[in-house]
PDB file of C-alpha atoms in Angstrom:
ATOM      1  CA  UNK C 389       0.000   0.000   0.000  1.00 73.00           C
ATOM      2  CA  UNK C 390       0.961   3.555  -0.273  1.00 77.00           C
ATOM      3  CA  UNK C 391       3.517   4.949   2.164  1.00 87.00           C
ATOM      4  CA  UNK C 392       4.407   8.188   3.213  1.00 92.00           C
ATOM      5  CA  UNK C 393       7.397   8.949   5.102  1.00 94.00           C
ATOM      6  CA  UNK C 394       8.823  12.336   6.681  1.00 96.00           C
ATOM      7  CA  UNK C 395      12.012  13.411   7.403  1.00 96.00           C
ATOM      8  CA  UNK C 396      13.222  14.509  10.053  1.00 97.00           C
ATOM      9  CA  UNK C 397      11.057  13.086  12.855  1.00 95.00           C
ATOM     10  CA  UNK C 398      12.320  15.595  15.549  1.00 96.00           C
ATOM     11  CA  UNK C 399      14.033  18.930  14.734  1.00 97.00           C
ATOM     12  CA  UNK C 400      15.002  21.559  17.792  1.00 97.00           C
ATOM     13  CA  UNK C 401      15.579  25.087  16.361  1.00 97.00           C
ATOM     14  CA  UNK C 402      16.714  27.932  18.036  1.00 97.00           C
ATOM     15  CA  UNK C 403      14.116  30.376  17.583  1.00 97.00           C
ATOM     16  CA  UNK C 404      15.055  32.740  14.534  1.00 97.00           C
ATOM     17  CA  UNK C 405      16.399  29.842  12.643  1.00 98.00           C
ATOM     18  CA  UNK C 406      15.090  28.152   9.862  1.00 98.00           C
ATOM     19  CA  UNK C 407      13.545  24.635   9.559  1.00 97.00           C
ATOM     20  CA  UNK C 408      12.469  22.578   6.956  1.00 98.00           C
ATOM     21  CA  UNK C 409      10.469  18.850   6.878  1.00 98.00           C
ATOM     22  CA  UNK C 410      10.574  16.665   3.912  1.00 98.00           C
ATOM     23  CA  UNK C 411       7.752  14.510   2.816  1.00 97.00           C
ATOM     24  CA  UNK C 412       8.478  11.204   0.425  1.00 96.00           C
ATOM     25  CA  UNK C 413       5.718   9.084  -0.782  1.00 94.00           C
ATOM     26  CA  UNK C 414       5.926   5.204  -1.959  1.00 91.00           C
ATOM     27  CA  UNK C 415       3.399   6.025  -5.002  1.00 91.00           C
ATOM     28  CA  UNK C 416       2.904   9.537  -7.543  1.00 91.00           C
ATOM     29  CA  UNK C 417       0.105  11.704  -5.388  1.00 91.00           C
ATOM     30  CA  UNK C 418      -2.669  13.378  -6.978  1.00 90.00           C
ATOM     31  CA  UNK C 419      -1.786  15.952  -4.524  1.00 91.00           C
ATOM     32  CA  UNK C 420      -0.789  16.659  -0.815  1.00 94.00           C
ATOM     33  CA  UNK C 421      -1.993  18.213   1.742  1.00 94.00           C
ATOM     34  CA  UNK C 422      -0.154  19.422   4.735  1.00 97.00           C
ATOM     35  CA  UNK C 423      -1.624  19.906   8.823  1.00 97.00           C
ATOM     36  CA  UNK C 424      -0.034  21.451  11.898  1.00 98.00           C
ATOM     37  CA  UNK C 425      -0.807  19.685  15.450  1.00 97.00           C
ATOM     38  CA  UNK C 426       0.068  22.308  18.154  1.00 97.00           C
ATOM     39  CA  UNK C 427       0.849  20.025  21.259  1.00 95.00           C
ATOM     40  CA  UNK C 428      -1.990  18.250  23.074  1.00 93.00           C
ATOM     41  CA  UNK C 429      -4.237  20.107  19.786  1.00 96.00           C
ATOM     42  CA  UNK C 430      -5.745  18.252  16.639  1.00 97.00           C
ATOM     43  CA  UNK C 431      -3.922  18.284  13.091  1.00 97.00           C
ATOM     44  CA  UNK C 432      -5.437  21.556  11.571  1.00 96.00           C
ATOM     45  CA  UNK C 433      -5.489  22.193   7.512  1.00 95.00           C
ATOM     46  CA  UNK C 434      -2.376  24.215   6.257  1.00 96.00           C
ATOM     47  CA  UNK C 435      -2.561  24.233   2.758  1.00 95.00           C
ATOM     48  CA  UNK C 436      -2.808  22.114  -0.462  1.00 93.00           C
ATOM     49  CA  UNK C 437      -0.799  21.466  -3.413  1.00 95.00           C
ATOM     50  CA  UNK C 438      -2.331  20.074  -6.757  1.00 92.00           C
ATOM     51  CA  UNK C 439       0.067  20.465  -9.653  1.00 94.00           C
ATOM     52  CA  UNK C 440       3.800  19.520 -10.102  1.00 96.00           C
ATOM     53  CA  UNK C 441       6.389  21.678  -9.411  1.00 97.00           C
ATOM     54  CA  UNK C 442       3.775  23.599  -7.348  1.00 97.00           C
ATOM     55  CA  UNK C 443       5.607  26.390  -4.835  1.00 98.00           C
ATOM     56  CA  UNK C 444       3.039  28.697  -2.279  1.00 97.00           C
ATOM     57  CA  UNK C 445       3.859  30.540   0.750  1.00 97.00           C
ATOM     58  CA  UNK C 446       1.851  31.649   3.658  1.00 96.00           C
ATOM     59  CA  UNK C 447       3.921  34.319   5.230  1.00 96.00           C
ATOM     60  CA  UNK C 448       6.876  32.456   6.896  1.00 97.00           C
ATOM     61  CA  UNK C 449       5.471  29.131   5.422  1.00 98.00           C
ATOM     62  CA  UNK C 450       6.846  27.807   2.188  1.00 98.00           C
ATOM     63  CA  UNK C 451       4.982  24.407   0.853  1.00 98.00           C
ATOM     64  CA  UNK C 452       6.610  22.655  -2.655  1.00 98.00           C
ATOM     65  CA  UNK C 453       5.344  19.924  -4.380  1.00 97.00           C
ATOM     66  CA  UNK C 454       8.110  17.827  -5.952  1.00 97.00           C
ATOM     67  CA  UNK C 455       7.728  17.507 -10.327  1.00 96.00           C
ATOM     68  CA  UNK C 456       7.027  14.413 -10.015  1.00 95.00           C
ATOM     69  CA  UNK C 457       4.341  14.030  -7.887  1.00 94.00           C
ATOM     70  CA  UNK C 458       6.065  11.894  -5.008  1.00 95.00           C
ATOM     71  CA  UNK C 459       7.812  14.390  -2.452  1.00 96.00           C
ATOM     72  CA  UNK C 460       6.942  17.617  -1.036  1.00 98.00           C
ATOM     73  CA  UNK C 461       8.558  20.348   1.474  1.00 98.00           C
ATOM     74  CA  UNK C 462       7.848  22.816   3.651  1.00 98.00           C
ATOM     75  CA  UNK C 463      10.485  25.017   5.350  1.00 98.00           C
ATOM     76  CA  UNK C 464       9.646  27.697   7.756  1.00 98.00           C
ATOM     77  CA  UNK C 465      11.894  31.030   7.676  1.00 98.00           C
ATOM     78  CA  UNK C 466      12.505  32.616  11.479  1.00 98.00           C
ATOM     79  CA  UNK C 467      10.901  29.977  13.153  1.00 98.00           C
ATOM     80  CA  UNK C 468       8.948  31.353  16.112  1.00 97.00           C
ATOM     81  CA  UNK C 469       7.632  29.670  19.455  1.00 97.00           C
ATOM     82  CA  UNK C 470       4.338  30.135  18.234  1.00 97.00           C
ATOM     83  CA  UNK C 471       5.752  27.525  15.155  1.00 98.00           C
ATOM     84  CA  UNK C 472       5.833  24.913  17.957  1.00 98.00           C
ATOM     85  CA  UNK C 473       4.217  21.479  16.697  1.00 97.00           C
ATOM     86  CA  UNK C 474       4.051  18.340  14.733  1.00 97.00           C
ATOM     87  CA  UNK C 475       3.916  18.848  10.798  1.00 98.00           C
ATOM     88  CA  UNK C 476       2.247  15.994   8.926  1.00 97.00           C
ATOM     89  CA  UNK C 477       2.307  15.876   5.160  1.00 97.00           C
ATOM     90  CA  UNK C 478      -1.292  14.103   4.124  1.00 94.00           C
ATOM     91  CA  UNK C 479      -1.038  12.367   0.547  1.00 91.00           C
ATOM     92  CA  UNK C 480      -3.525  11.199  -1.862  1.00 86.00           C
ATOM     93  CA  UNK C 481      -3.109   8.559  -4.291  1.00 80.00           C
ATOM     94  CA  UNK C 482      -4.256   9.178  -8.091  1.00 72.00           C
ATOM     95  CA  UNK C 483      -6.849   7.118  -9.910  1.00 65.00           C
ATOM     96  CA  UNK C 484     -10.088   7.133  -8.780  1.00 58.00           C
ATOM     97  CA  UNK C 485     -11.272   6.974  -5.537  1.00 59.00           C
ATOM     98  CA  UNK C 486      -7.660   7.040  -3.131  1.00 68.00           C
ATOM     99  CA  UNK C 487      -7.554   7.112   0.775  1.00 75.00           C
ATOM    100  CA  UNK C 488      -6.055  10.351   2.126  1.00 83.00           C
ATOM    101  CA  UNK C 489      -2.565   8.589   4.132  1.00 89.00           C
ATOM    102  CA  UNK C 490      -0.809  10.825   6.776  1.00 93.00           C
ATOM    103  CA  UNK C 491       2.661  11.063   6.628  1.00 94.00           C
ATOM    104  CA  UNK C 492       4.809  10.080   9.963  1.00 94.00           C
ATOM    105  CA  UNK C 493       5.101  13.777  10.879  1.00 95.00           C
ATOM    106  CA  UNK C 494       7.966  16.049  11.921  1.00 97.00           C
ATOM    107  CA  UNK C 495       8.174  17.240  15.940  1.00 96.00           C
ATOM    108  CA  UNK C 496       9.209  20.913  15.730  1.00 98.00           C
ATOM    109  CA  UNK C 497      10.961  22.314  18.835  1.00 97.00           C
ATOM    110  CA  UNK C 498      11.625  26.185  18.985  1.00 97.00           C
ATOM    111  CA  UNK C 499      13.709  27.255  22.007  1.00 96.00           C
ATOM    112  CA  UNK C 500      13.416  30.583  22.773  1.00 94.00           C
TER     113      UNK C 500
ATOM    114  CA  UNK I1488     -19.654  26.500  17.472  1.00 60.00           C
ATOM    115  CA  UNK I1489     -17.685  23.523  17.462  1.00 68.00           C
ATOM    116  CA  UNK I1490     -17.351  21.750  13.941  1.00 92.00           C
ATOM    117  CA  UNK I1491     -16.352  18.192  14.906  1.00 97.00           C
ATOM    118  CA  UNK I1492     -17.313  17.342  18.186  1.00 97.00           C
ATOM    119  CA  UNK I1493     -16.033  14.214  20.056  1.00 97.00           C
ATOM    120  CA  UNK I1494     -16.969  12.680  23.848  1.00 97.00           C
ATOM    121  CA  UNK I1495     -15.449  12.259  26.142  1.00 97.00           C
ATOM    122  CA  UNK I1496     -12.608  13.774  25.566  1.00 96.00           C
ATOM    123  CA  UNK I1497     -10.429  11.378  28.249  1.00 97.00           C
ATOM    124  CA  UNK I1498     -11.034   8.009  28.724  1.00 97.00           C
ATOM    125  CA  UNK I1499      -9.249   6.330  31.352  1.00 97.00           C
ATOM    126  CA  UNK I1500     -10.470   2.442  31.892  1.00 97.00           C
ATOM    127  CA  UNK I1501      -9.369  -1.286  33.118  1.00 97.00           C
ATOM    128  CA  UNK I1502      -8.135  -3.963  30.566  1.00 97.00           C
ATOM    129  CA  UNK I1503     -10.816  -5.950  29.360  1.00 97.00           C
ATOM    130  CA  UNK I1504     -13.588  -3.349  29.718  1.00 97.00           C
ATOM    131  CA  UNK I1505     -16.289  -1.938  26.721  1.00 97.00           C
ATOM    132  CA  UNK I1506     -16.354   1.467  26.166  1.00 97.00           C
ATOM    133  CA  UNK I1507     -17.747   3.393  23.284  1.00 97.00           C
ATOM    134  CA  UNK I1508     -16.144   6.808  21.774  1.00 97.00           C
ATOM    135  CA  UNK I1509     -18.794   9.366  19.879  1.00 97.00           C
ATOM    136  CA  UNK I1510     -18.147  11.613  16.966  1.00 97.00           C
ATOM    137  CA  UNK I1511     -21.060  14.339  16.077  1.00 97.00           C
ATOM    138  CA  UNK I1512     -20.452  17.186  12.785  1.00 96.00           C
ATOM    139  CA  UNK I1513     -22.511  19.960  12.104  1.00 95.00           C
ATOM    140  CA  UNK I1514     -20.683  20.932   9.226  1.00 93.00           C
ATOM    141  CA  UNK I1515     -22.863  18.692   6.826  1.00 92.00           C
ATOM    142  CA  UNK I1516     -20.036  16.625   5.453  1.00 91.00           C
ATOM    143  CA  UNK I1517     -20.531  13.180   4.036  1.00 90.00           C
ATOM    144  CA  UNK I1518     -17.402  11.353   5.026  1.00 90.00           C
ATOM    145  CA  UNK I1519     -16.326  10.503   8.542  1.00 93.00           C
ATOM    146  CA  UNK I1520     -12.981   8.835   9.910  1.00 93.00           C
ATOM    147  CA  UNK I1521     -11.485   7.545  12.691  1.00 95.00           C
ATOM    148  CA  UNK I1522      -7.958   7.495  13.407  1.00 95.00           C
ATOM    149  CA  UNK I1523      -5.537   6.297  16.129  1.00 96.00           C
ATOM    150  CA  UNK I1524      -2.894   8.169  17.148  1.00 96.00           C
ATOM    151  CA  UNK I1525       0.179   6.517  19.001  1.00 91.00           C
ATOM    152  CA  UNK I1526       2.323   7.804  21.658  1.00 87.00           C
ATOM    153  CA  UNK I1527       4.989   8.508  18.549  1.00 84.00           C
ATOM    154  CA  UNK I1528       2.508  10.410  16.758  1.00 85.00           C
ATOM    155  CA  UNK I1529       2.151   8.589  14.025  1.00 90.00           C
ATOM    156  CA  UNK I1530      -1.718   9.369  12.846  1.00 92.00           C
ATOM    157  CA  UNK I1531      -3.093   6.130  10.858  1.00 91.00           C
ATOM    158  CA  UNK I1532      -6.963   6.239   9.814  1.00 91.00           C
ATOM    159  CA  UNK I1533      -8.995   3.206  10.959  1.00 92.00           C
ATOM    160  CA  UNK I1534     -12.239   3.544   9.350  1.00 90.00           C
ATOM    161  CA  UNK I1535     -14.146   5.712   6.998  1.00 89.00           C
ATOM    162  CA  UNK I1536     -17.754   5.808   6.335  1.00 88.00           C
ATOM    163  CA  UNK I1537     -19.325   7.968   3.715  1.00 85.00           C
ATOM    164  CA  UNK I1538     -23.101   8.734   4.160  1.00 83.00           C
ATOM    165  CA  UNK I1539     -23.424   5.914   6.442  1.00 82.00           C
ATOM    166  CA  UNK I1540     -21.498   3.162   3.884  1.00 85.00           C
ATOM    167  CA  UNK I1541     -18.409   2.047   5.161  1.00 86.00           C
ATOM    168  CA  UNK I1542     -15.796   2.914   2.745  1.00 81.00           C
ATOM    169  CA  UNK I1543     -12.297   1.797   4.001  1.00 79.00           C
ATOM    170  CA  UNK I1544     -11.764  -0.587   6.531  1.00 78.00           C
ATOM    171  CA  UNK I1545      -8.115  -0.459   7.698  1.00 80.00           C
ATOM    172  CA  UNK I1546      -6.538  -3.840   9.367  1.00 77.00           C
ATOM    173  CA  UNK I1547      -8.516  -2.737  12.779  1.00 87.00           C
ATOM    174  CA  UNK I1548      -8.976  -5.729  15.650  1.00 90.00           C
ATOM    175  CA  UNK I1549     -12.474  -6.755  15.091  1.00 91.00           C
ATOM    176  CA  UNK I1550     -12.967  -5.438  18.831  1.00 95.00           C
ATOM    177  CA  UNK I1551     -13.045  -1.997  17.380  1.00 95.00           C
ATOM    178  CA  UNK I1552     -16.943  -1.558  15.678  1.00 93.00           C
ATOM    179  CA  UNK I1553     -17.599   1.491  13.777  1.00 93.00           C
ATOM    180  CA  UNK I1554     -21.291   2.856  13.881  1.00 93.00           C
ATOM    181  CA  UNK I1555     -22.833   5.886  11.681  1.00 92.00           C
ATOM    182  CA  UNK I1556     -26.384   6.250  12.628  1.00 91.00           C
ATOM    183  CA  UNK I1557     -26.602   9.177   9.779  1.00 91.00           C
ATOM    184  CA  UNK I1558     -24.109  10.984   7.962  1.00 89.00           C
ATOM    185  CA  UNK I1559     -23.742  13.508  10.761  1.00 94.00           C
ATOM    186  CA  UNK I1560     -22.565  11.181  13.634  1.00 95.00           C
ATOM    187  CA  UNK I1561     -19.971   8.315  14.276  1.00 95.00           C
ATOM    188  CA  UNK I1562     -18.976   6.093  16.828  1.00 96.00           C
ATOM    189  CA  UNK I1563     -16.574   3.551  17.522  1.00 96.00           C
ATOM    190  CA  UNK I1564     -17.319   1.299  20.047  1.00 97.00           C
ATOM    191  CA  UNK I1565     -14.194  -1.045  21.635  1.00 96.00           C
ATOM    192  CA  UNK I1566     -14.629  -4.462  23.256  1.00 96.00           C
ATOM    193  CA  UNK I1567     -12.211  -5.928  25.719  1.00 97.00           C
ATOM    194  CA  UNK I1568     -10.082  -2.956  25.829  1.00 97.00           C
ATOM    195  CA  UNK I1569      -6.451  -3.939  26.258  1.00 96.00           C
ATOM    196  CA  UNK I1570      -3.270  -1.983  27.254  1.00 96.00           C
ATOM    197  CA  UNK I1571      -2.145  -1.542  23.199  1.00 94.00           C
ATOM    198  CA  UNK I1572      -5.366   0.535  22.982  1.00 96.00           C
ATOM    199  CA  UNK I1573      -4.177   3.360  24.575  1.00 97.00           C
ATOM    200  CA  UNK I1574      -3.683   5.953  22.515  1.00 96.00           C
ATOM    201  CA  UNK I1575      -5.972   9.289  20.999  1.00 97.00           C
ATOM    202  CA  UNK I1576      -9.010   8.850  18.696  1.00 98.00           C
ATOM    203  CA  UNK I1577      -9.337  11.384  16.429  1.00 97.00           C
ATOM    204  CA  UNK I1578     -12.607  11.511  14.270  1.00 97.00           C
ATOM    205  CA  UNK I1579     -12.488  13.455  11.142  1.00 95.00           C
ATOM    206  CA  UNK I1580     -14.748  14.663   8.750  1.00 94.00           C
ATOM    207  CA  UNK I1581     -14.771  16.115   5.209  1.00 90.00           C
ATOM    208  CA  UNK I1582     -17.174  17.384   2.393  1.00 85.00           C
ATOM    209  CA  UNK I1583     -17.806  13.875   0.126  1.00 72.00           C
ATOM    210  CA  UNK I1584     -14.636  11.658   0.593  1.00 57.00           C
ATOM    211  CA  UNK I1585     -14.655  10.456  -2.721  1.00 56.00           C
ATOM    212  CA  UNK I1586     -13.032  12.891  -4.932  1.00 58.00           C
ATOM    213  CA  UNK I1587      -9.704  14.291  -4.851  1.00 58.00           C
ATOM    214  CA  UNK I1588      -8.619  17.447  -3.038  1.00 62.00           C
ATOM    215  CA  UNK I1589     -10.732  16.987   0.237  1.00 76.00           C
ATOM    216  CA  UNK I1590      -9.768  18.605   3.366  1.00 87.00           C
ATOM    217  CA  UNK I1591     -10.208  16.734   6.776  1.00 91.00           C
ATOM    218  CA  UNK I1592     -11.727  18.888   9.755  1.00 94.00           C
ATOM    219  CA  UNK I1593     -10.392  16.990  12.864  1.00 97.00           C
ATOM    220  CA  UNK I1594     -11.939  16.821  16.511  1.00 97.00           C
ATOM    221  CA  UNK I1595     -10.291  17.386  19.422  1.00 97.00           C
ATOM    222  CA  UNK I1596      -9.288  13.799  20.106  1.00 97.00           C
ATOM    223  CA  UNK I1597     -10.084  11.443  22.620  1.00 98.00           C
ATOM    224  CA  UNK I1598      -7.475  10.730  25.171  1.00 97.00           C
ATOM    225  CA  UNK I1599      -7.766   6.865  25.739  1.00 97.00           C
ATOM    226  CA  UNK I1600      -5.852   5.267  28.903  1.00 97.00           C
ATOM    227  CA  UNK I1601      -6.219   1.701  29.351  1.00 97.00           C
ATOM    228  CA  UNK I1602      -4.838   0.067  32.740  1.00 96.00           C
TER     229      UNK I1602
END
């Protein structure tokens, strides 16, 4: 079945630095979807990416979807405490109807 | 107003016990889930039911039972609980399920301790 695997599974930061979590899948996505679990929270919708090659940015945020349809990124300029979390990269598969499969997430550590 | 509601949110038990977890949404989605949720975070979906027709059926224990009494509710019920259980529940919902691009609105979780 299709996998999805993240890398890195922990990162500590220290707050102003960058971070970035990268997101591999086992089969070509229709298209991904990425969530942010604040601790003891729920995953909460970030953003999705459809097309290859696909780049957008929500302020600090920066989500890329790889050309061919199997990896995807997200890297986070000036990380703040408030950027605190897990990071789970959600793919789908293509072809008609395909299970949404959650990636094995990234723990994000700022330290002040 | 909350979206996806869940109750109760902790669950503390013995081994062996039957307890039942429910999942209400008001925001008049089709598809529901269920997933588990480890101590290492790892999030992996259990069961999905779309308008009350259960769609995918993940390698779940038969003592986990899945009930959607309409489209707007469901529940997992858990026979002889055992220590492996513990974990958090999260239900899920989104618009239809069955086409691409669909965003999942999560609940709060359940917080399930089995002793």
């Amino acid at each position: 079945g299709q996998q999805v695997m993240q890398i890195p599974q922990y990162q500590h930061v220290q707050e102003g630095e960058d971070f970035t979590t990268y997101c591999n899948s086992s089969t070509t996505l229709s298209n991904i979807q990425w969530y942010k679990q604040r601790p003891g929270g729920h995953p909460v919708f970030l953003i999705q990416l459809v097309k290859s090659g696909e780049v957008k940015k929500q302020k600090r945020l920066t989500f890329q979807f790889g050309e061919a349809k199997k990896n995807s990124s997200l890297h986070i300029t000036a990380t703040q405490t408030t950027d605190v979390g897990t990071y789970f990269c959600a793919g789908q598969g293509s072809g008609g109807y395909q299970k949404v499969t959650f990636g094995t997430g990234t723990k994000l550590q700022v330290i002040p | 107003d909350t979206a996806v509601s869940q109750t109760p949110k902790y669950l503390v038990t013995q081994m062996g016990n039957d307890k039942s977890i429910k999942c209400e949404q008001n925001l008049g989605h089709d598809t529901m889930y269920w997933y588990k949720q480890d101590s290492k975070k790892f999030l992996k979906i259990m069961f999905s039911y779309n308008n009350k027709e259960l769609i995918i059926n993940e390698t779940v224990p038969n003592r986990f039972s899945p009930k959607s009494p309409d489209k707007a509710h469901l529940n997992l019920h858990i026979n002889s609980l055992e220590l492996g259980d513990s974990a958090v529940y999260f239900c899920a919902s989104s618009q239809q399920g069955n086409r691409i691009r669909e965003t999942q609105y999560f609940g709060p979780g359940t917080r399930l301790l089995v002793l």
